XYZ file of N, CA and C in Angstrom:
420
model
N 45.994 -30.683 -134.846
C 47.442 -30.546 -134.943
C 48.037 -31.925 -135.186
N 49.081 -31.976 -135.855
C 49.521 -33.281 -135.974
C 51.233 -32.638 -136.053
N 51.885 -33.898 -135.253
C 53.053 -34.244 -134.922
C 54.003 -35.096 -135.400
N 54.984 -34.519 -136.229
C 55.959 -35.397 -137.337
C 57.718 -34.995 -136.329
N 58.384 -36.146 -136.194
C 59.402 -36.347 -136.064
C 60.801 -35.758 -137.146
N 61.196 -34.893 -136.827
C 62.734 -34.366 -137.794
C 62.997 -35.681 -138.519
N 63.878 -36.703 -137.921
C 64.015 -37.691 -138.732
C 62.937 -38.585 -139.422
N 61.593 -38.312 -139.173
C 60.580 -38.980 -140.588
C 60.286 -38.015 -141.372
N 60.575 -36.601 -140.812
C 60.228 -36.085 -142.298
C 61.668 -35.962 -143.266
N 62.751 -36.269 -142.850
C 64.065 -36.365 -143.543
C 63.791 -38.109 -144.579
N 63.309 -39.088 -143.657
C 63.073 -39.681 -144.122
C 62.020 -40.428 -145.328
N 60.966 -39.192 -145.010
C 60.228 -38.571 -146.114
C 60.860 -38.268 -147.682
N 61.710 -37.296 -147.313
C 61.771 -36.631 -148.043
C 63.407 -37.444 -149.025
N 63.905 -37.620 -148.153
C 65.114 -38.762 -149.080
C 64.247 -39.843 -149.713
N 63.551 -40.588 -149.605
C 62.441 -41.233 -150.472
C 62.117 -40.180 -151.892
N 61.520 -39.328 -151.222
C 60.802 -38.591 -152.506
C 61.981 -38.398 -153.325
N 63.286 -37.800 -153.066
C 63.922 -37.480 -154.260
C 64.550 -38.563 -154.612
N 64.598 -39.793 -154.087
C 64.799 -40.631 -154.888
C 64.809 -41.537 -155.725
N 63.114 -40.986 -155.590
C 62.041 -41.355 -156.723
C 61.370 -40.745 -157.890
N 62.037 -39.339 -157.499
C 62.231 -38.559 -158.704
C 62.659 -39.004 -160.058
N 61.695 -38.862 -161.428
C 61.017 -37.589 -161.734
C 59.572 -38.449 -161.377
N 59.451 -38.928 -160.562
C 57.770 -39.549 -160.093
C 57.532 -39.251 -158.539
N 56.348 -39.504 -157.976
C 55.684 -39.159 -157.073
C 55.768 -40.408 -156.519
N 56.630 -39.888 -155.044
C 56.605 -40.773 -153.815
C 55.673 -41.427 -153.426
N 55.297 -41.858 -152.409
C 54.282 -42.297 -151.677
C 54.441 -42.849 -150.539
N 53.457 -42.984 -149.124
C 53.669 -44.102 -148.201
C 52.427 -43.731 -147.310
N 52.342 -44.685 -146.417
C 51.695 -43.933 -145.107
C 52.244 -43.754 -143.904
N 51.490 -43.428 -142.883
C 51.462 -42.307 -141.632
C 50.976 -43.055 -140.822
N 51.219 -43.215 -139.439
C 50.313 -44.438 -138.318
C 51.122 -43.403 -137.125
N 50.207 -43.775 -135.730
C 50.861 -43.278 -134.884
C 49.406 -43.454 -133.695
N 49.223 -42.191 -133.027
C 48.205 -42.357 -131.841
C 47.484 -40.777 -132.233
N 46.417 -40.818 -131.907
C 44.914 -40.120 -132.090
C 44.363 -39.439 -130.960
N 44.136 -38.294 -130.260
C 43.392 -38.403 -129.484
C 42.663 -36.691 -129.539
N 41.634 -37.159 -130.077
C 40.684 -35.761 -131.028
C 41.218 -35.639 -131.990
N 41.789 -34.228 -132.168
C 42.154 -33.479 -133.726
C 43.702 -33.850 -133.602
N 44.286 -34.067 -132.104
C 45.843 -33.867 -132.100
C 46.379 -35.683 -132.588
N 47.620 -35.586 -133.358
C 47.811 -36.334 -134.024
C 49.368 -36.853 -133.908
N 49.557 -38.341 -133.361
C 51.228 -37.756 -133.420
C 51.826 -38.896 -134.247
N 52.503 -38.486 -135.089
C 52.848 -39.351 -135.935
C 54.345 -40.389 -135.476
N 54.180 -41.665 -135.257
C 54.735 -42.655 -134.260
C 55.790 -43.585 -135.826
N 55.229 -43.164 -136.986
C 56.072 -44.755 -138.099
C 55.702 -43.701 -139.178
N 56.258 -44.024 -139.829
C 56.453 -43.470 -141.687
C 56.339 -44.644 -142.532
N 55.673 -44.940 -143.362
C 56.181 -46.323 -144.051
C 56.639 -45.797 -145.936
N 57.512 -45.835 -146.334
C 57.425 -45.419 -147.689
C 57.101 -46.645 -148.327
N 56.539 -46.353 -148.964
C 56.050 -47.473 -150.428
C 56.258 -47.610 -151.825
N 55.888 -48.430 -152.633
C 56.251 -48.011 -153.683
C 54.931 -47.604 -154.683
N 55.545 -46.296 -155.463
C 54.412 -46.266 -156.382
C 54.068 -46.870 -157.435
N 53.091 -47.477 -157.707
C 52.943 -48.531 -158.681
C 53.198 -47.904 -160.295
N 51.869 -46.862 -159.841
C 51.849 -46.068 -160.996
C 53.046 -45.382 -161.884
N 54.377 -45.385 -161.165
C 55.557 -44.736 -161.814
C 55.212 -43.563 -162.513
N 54.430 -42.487 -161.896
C 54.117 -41.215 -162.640
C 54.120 -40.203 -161.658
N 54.370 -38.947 -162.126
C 55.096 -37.461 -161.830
C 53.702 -37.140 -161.482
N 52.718 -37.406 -161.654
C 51.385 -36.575 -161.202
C 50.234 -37.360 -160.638
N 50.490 -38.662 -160.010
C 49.511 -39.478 -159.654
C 50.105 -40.948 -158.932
N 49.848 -41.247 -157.784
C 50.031 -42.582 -157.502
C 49.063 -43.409 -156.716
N 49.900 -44.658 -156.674
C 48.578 -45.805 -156.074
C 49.783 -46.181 -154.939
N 49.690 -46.864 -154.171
C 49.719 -47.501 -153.399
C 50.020 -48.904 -154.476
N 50.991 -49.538 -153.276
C 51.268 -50.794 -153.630
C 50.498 -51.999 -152.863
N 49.453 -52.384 -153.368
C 48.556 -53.221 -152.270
C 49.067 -54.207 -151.081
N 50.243 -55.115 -151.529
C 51.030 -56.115 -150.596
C 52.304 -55.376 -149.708
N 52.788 -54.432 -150.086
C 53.381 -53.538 -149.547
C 52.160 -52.472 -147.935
N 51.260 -51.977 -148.747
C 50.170 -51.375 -147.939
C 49.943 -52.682 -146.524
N 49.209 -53.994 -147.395
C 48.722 -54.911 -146.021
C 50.279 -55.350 -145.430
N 51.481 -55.128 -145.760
C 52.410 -55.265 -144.876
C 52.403 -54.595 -143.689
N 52.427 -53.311 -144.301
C 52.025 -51.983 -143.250
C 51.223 -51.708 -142.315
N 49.826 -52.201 -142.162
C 48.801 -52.641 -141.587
C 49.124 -53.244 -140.967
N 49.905 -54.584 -141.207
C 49.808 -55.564 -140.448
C 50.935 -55.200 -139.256
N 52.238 -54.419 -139.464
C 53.013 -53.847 -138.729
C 52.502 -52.828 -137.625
N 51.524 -51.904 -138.333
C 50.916 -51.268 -137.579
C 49.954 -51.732 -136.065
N 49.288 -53.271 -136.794
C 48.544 -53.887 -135.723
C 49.750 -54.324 -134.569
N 50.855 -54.787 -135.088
C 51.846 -55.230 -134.137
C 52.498 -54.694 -133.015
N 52.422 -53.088 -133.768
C 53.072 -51.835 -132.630
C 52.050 -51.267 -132.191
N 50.680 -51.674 -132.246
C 49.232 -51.150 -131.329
C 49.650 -49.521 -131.557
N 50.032 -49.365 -132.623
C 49.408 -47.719 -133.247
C 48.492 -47.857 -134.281
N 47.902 -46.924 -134.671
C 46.612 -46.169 -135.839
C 46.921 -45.713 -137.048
N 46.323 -46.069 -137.958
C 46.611 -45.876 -139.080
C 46.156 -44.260 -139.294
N 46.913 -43.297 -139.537
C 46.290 -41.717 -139.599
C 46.277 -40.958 -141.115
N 46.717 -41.787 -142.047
C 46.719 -41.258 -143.156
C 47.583 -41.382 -144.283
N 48.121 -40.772 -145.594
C 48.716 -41.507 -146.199
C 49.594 -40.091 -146.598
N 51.255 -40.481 -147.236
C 51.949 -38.729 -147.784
C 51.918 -39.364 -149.234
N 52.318 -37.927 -150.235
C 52.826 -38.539 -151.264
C 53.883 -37.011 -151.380
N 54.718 -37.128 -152.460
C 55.393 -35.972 -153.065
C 54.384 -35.634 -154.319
N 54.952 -34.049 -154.391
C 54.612 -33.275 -155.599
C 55.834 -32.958 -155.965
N 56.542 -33.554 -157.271
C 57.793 -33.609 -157.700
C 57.752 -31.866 -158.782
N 56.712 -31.589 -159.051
C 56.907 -30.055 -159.865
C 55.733 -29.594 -159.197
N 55.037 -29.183 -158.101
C 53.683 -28.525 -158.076
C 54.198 -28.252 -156.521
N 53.162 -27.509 -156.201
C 53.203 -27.235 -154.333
C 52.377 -28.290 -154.018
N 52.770 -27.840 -152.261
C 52.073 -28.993 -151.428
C 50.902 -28.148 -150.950
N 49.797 -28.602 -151.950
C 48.382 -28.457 -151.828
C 47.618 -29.615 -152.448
N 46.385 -30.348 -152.192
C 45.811 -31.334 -152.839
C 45.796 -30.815 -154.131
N 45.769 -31.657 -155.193
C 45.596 -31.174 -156.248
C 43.927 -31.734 -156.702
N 43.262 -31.750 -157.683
C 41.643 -32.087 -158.097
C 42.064 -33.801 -157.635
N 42.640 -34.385 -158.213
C 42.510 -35.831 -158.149
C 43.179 -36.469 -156.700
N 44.004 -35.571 -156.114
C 44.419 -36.220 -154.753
C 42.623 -35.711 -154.185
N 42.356 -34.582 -154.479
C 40.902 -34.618 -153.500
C 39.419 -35.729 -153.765
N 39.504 -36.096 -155.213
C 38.824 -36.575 -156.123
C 38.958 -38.267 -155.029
N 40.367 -38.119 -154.914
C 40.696 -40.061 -154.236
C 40.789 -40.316 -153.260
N 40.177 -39.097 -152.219
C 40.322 -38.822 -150.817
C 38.957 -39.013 -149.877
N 39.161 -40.705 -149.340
C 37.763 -41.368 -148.956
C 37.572 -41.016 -148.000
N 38.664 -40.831 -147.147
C 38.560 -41.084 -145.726
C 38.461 -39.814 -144.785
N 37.638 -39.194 -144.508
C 37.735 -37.774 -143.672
C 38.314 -37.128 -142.392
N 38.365 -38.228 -141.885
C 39.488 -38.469 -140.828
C 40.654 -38.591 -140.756
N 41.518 -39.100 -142.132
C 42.583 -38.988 -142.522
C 43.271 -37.889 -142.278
N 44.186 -37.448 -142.343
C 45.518 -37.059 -142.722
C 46.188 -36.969 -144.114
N 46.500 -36.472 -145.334
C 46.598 -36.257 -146.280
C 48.378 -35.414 -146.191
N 49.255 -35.937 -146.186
C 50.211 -35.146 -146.242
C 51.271 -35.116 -147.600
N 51.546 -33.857 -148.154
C 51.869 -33.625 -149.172
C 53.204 -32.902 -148.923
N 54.570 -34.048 -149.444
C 55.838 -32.940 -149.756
C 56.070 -32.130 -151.166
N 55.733 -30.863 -151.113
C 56.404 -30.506 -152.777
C 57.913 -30.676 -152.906
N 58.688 -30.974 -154.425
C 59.939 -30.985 -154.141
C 60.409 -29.722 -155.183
N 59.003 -28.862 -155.319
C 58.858 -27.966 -156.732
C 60.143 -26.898 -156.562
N 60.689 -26.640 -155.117
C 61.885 -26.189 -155.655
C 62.804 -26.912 -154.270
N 64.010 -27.334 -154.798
C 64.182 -28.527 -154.355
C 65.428 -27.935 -153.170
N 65.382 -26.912 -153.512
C 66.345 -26.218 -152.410
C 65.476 -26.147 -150.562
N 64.227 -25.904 -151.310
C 63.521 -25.434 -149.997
C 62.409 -26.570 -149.973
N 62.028 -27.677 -150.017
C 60.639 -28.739 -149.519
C 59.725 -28.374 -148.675
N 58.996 -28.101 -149.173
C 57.783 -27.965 -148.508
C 56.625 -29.133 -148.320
N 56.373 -29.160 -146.862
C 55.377 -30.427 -145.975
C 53.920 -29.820 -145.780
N 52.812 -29.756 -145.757
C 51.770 -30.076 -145.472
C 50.875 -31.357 -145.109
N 50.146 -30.714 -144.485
C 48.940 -32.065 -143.989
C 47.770 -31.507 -144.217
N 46.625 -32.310 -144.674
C 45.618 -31.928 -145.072
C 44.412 -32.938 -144.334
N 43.465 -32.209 -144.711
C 41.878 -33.295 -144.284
C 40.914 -32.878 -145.348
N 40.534 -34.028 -146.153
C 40.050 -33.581 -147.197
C 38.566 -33.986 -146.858
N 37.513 -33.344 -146.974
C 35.753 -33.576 -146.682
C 35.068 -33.251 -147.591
N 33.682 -33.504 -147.193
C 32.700 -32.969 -148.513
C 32.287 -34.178 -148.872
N 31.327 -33.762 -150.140
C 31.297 -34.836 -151.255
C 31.439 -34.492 -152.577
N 30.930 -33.265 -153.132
C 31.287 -33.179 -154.628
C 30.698 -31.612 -154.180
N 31.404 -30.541 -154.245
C 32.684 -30.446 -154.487
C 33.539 -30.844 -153.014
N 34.746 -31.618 -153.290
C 35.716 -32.151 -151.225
C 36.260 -31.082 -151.887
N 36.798 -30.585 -150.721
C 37.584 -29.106 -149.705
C 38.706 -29.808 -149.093
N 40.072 -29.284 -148.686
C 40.773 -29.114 -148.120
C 41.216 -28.176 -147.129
N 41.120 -28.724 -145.882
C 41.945 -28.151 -144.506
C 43.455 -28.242 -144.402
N 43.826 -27.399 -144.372
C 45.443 -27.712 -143.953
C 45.202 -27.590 -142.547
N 45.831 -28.535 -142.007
C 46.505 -29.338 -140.684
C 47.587 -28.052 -140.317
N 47.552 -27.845 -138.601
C 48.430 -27.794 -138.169
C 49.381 -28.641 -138.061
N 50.861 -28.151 -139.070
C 52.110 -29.638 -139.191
C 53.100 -28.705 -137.776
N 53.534 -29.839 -137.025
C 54.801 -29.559 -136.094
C 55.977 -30.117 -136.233
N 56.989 -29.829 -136.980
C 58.344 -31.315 -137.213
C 59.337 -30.882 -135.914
N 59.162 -31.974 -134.991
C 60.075 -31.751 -133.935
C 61.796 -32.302 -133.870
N 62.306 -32.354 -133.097
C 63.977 -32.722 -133.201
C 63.619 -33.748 -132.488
């Protein structure tokens, strides 16, 4: 199960559309203990890539984040991005770029923009990786 705050996923999600017609990005940090997950910081980032169906991470932006993360003695749990026309499901290449199995994988669609849809994922395997959807909780 993992645990997202009302105001980070608002804050999520005002990012994503305002990075529209491209795909958001950031990561997820917080505290760990087994499967349960609670998400403590949001960091949005920027996407390098400037594209509607794929992003990177901004590397000096990312070790900012890290390094913030070491400061507030929380865990790094994973990374979000938006799906600006698709649902929030991995798509081949979010699973294709998905190293870490322990991660957290969380995906906003903004495919219809009235209603946003959040997922979290755990992507495993090796050829063919699978996706778990995460129990998501967004609390007040």
């Amino acid at each position: 199960m993992i645990t997202l705050k009302r105001s980070d996923f608002e804050k999520m999600l005002a990012h994503a559309e305002k990075e529209l017609p491209n795909e958001a990005c950031g990561l997820i940090a917080g505290t760990a203990d087994g499967e349960d997950k609670v998400i403590r910081e949001v960091y949005l980032l920027t996407n390098i890539d400037k594209s509607n169906e794929h992003f990177s991470l901004d590397p000096k932006e990312q070790l900012a984040a890290i390094k913030d993360m070491r400061a507030k003695g929380i865990t790094p749990l994973g990374n979000w991005h938006s799906h600006p026309e698709s649902p929030s499901r991995p798509s081949d290449e979010d699973k294709r770029l998905a190293f870490d199995s322990k991660a957290s994988y969380m995906i906003l669609s903004l495919m219809n923009r009235d209603e946003p849809v959040l997922n979290s994922f755990r992507i495993t395997g090796e050829d063919p990786k699978t996706s778990e959807k995460e129990q998501l909780i967004i609390e007040d």
